[in-house]
PDB file of C-alpha atoms in Angstrom:
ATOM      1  CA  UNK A   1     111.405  82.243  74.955  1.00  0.00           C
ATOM      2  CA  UNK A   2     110.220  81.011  78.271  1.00  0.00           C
ATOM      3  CA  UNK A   3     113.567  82.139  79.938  1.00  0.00           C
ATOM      4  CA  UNK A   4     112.872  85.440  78.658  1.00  0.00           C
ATOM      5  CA  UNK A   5     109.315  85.632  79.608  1.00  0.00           C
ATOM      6  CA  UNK A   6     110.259  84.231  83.154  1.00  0.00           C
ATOM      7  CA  UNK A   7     113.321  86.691  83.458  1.00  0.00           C
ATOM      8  CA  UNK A   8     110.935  89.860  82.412  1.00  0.00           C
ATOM      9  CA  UNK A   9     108.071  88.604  85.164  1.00  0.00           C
ATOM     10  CA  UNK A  10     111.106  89.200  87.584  1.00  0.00           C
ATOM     11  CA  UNK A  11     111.980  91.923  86.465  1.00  0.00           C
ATOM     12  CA  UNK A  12     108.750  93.768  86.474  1.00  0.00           C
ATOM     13  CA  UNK A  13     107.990  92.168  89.864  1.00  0.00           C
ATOM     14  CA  UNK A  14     111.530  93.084  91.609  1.00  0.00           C
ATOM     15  CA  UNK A  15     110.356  97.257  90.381  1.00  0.00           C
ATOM     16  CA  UNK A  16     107.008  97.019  91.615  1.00  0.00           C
ATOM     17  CA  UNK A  17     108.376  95.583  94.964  1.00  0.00           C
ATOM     18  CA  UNK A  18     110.277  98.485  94.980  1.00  0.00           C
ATOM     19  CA  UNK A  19     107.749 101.183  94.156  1.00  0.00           C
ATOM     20  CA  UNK A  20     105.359  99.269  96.842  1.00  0.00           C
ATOM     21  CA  UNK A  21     108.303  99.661  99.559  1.00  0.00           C
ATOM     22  CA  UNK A  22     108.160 103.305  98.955  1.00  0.00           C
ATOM     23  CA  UNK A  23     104.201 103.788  98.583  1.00  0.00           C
ATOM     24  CA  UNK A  24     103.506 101.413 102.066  1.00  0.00           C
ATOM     25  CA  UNK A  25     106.869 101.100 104.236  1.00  0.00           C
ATOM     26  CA  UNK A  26     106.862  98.361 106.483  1.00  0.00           C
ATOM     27  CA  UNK A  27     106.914  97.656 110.080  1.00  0.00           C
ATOM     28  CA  UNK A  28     107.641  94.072 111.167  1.00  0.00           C
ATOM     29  CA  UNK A  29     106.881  93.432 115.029  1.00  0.00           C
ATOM     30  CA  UNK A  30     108.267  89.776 115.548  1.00  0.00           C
ATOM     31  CA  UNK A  31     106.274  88.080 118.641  1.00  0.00           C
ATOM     32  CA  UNK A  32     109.796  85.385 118.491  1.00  0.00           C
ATOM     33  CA  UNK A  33     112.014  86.243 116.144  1.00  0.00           C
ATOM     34  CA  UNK A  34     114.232  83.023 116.383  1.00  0.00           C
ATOM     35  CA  UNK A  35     111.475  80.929 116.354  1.00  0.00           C
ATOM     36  CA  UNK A  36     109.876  81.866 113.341  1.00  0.00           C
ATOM     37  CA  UNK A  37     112.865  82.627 111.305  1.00  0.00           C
ATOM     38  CA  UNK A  38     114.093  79.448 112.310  1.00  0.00           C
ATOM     39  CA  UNK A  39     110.689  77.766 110.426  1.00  0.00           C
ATOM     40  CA  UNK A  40     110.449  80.212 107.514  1.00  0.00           C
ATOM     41  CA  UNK A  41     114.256  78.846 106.854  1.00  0.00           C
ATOM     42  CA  UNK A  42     113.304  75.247 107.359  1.00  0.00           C
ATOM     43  CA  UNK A  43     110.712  75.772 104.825  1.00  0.00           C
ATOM     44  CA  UNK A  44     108.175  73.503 106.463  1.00  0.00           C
ATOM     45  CA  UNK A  45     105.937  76.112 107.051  1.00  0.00           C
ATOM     46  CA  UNK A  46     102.589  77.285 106.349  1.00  0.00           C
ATOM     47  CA  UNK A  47     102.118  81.276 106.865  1.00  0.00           C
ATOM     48  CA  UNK A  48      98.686  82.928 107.041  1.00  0.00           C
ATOM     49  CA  UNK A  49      97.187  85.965 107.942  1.00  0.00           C
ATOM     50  CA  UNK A  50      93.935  88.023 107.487  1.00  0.00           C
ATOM     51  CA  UNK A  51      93.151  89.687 103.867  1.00  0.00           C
ATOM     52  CA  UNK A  52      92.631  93.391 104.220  1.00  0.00           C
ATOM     53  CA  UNK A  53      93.311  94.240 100.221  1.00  0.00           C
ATOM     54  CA  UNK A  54      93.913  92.541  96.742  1.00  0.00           C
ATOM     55  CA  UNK A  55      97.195  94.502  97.457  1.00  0.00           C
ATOM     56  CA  UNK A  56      97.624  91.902 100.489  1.00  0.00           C
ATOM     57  CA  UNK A  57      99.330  88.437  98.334  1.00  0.00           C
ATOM     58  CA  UNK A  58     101.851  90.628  96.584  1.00  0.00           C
ATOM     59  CA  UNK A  59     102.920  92.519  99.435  1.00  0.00           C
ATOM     60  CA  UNK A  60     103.664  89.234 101.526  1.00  0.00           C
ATOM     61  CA  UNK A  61     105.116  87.266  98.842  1.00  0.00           C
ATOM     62  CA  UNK A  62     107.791  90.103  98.381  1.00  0.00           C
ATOM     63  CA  UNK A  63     108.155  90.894 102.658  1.00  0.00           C
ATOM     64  CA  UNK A  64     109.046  86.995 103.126  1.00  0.00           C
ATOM     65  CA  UNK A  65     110.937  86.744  99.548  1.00  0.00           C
ATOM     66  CA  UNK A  66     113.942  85.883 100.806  1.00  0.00           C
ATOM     67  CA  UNK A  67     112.666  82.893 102.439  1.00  0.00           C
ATOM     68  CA  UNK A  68     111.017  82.092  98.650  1.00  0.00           C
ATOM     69  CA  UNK A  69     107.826  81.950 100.170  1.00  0.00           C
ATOM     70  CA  UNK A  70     105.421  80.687  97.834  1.00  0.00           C
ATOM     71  CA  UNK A  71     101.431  82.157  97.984  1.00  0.00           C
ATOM     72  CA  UNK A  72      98.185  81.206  97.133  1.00  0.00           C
ATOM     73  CA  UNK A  73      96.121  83.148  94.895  1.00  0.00           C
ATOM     74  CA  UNK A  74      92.442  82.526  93.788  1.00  0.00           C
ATOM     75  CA  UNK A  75      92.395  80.611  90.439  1.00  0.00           C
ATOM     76  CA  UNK A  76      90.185  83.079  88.682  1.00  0.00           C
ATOM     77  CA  UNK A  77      92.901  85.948  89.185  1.00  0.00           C
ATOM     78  CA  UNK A  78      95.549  83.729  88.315  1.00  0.00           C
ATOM     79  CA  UNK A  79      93.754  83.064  84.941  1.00  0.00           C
ATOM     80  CA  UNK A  80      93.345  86.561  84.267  1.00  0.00           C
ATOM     81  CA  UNK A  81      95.033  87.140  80.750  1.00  0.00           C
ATOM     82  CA  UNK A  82      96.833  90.623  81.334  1.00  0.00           C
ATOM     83  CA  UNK A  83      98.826  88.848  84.311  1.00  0.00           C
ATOM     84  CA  UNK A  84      98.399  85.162  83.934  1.00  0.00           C
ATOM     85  CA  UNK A  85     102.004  85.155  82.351  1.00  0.00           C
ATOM     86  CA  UNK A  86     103.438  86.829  85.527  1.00  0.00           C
ATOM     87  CA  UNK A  87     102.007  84.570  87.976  1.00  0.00           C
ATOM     88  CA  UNK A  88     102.982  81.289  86.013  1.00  0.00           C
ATOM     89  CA  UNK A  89     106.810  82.530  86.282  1.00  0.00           C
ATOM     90  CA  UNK A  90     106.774  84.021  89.862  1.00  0.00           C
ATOM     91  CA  UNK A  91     106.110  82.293  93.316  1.00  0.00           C
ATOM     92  CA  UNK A  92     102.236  82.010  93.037  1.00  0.00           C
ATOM     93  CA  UNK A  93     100.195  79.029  93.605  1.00  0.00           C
ATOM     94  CA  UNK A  94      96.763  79.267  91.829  1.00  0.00           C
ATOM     95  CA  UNK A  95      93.619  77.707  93.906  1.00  0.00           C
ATOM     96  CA  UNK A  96      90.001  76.933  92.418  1.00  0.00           C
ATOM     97  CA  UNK A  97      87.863  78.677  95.001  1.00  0.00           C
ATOM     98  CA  UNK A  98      84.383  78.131  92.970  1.00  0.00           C
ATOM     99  CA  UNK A  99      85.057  73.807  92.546  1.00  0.00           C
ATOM    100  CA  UNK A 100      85.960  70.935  94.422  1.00  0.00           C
ATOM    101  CA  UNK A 101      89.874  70.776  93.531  1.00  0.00           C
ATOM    102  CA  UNK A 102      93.042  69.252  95.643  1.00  0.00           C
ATOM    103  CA  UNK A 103      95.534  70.304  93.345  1.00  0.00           C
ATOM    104  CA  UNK A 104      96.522  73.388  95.547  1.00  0.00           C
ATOM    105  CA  UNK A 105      97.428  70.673  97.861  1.00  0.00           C
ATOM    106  CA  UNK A 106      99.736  68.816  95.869  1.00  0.00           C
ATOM    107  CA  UNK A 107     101.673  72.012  94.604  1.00  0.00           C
ATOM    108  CA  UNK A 108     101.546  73.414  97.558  1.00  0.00           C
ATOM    109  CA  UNK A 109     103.242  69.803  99.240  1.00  0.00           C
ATOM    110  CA  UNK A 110     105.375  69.945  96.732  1.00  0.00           C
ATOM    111  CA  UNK A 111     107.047  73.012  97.047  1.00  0.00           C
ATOM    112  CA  UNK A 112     107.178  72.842 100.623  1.00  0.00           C
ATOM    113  CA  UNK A 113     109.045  69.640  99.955  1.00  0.00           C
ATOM    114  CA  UNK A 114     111.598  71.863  97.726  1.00  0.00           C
ATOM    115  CA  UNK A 115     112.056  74.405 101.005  1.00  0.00           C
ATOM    116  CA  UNK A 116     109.885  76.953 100.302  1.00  0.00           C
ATOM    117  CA  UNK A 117     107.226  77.985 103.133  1.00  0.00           C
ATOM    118  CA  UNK A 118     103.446  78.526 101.783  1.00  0.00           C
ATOM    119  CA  UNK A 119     101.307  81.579 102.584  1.00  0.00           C
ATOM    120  CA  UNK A 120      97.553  81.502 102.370  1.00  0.00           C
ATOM    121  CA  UNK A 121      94.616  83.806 103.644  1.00  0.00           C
ATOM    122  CA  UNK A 122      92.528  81.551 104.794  1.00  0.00           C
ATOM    123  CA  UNK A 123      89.247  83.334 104.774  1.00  0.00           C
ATOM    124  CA  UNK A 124      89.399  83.208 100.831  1.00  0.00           C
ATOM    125  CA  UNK A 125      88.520  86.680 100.482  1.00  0.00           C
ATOM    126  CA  UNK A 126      89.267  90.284 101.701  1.00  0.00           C
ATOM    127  CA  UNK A 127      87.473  91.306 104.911  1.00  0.00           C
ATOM    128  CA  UNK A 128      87.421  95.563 105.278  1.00  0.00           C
ATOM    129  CA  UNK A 129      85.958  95.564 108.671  1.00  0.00           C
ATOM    130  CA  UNK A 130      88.874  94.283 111.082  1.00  0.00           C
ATOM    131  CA  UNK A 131      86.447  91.361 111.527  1.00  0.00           C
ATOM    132  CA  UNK A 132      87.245  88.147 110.200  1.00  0.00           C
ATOM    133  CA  UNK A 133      84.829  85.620 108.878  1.00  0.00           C
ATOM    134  CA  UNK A 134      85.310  81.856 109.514  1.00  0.00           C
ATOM    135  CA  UNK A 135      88.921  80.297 108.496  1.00  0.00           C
ATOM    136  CA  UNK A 136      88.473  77.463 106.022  1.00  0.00           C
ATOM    137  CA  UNK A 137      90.478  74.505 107.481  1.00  0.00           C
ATOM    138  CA  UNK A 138      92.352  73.886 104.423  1.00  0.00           C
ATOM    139  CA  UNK A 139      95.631  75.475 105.379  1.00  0.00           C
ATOM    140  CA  UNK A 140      95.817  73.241 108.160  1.00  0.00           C
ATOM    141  CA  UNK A 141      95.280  70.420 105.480  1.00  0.00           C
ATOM    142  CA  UNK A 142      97.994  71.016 104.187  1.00  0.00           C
ATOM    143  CA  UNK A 143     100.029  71.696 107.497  1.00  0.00           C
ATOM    144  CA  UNK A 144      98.622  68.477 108.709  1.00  0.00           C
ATOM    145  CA  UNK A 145      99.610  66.402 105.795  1.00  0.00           C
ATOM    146  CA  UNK A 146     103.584  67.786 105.390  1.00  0.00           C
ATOM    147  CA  UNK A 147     103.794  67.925 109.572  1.00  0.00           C
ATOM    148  CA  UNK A 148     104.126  71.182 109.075  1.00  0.00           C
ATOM    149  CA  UNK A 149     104.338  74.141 111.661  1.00  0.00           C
ATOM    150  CA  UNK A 150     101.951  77.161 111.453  1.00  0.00           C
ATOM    151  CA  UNK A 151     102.575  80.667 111.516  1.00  0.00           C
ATOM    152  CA  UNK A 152     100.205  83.248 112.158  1.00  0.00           C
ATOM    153  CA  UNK A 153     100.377  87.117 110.573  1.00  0.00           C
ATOM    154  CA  UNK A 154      99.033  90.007 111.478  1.00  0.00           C
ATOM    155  CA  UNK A 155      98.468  92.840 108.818  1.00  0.00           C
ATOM    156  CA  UNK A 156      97.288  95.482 110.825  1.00  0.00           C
ATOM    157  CA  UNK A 157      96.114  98.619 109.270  1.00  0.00           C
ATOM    158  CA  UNK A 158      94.983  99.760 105.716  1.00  0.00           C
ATOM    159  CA  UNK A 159      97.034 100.311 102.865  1.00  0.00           C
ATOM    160  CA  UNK A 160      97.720 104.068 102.306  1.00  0.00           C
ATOM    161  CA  UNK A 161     100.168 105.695 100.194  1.00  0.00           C
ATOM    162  CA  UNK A 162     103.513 107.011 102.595  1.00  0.00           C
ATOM    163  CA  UNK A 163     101.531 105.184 105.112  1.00  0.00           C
ATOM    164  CA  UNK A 164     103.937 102.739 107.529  1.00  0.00           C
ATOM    165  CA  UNK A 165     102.371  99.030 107.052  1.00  0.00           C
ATOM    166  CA  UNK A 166     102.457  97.482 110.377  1.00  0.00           C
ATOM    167  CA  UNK A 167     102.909  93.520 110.114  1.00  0.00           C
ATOM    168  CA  UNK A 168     103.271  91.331 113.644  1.00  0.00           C
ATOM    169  CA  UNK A 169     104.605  88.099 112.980  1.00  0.00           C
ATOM    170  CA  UNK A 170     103.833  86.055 115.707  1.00  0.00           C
ATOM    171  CA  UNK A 171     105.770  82.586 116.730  1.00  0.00           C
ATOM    172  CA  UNK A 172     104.410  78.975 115.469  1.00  0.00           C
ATOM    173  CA  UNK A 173     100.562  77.897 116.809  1.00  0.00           C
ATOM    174  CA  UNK A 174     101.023  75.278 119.299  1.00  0.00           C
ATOM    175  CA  UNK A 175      98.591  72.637 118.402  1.00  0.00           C
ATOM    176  CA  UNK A 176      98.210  69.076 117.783  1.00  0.00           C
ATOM    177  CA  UNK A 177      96.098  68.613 114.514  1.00  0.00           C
ATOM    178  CA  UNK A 178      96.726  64.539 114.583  1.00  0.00           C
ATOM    179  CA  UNK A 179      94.969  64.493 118.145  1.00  0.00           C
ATOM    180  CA  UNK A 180      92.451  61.946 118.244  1.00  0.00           C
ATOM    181  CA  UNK A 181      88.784  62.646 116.405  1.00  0.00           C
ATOM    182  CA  UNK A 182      87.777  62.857 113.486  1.00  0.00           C
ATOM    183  CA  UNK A 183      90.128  65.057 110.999  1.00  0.00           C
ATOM    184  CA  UNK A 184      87.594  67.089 109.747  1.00  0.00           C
ATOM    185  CA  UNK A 185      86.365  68.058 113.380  1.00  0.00           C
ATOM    186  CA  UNK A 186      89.987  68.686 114.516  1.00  0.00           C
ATOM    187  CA  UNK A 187      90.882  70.621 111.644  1.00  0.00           C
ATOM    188  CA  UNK A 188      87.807  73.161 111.901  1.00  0.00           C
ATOM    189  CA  UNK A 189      88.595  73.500 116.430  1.00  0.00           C
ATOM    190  CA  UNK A 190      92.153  74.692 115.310  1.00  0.00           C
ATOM    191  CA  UNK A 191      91.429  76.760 112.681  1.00  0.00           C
ATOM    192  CA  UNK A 192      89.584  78.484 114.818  1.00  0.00           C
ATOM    193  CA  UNK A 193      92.326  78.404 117.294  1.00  0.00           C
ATOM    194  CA  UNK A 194      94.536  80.415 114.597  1.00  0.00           C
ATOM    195  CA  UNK A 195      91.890  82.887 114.172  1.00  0.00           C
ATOM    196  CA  UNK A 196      91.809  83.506 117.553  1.00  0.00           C
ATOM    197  CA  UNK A 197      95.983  84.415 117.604  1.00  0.00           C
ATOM    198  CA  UNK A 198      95.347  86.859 114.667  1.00  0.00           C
ATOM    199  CA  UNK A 199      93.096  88.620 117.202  1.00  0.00           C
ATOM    200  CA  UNK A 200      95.614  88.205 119.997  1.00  0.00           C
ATOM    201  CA  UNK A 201      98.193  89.321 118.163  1.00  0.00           C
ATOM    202  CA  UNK A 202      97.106  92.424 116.618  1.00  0.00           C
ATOM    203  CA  UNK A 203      95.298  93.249 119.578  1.00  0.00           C
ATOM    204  CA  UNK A 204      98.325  93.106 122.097  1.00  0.00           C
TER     205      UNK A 204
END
């Protein structure tokens, strides 16, 4: 039964990839394509980006598929009961955003440990504006804790039907997050560092 149920999420999510391809074409600008690639295959990699839409986590997962990128997605969506069976059985990681809970971390170590890069937003919620609030130094967490490198995305534009999506993919963040100081203090300096390349990137 749980073959079945795990074959028919893929199914349904391999046609909706496809119907989302033709609604919002992409447009991948790669800052350094070698060097990026060349993480996203290593699969010690943490990916984020800004969060323009609830269309966003889908639309990534399935752009970096073939890299079996695996993405976060806020525990009380995950939970939902119309689609909690098709996130358990495709390459979703849920995270509690309401209570103190490391268990993202561990599942997200894990399958970085298994090859597979992780992609997060890590402003926790969609921003309309073009203006990002402050990144939540989680990500780099998690980065910190597998020595992993970081790579910053750009999704540039709204989502509109026949309308070209424009992603910039930009090389690894050059930054030292076991520099000396306390981790907490380091973490929050350089995740405002990768905020800053979101803003360099899409602004270039």
């Amino acid at each position: 039964m749980e073959i079945l149920k795990r074959f028919a999420a893929k199914l349904a999510f391999a046609i909706a990839n496809g119907v989302i391809r033709i609604l919002y074409p992409p447009k991948v600008t790669w800052e350094d394509k070698k060097a990026t690639k060349d993480a996203l295959k290593k699969g010690n990699c943490v990916v984020y980006s800004n969060h323009t839409s609830h269309v966003d986590g889908f639309y990534m997962t399935r752009l970096f598929g073939k890299y079996r990128v695996h993405t976060f997605v806020a525990r009380d969506w995950y939970d939902k009961k119309k689609i909690n069976g098709l996130f358990r059985n495709l390459p979703y990681i849920p995270m509690n955003r309401q209570e103190m809970d490391t268990s993202w971390l561990s599942m997200g170590l894990e399958k970085m440990n298994e090859g597979c890069p992780i992609y997060i937003f890590p402003e926790g919620h969609t921003s309309h504006t073009g203006v990002m609030d402050e990144f939540k130094p989680g990500f780099l967490m998690l980065a910190r804790q597998a020595q992993a490198q970081v790579v910053p995305v750009v999704i540039d534009g709204e989502f509109k039907v026949f309308h070209r999506m424009h992603i910039i993919v930009g090389k690894p963040v050059e930054m030292d997050l076991n520099e000396e100081g306390r981790p907490s203090v380091v973490l929050k300096k350089y995740a405002g560092v990768c905020r800053d390349r979101i803003y360099e990137l899409r602004d270039t």
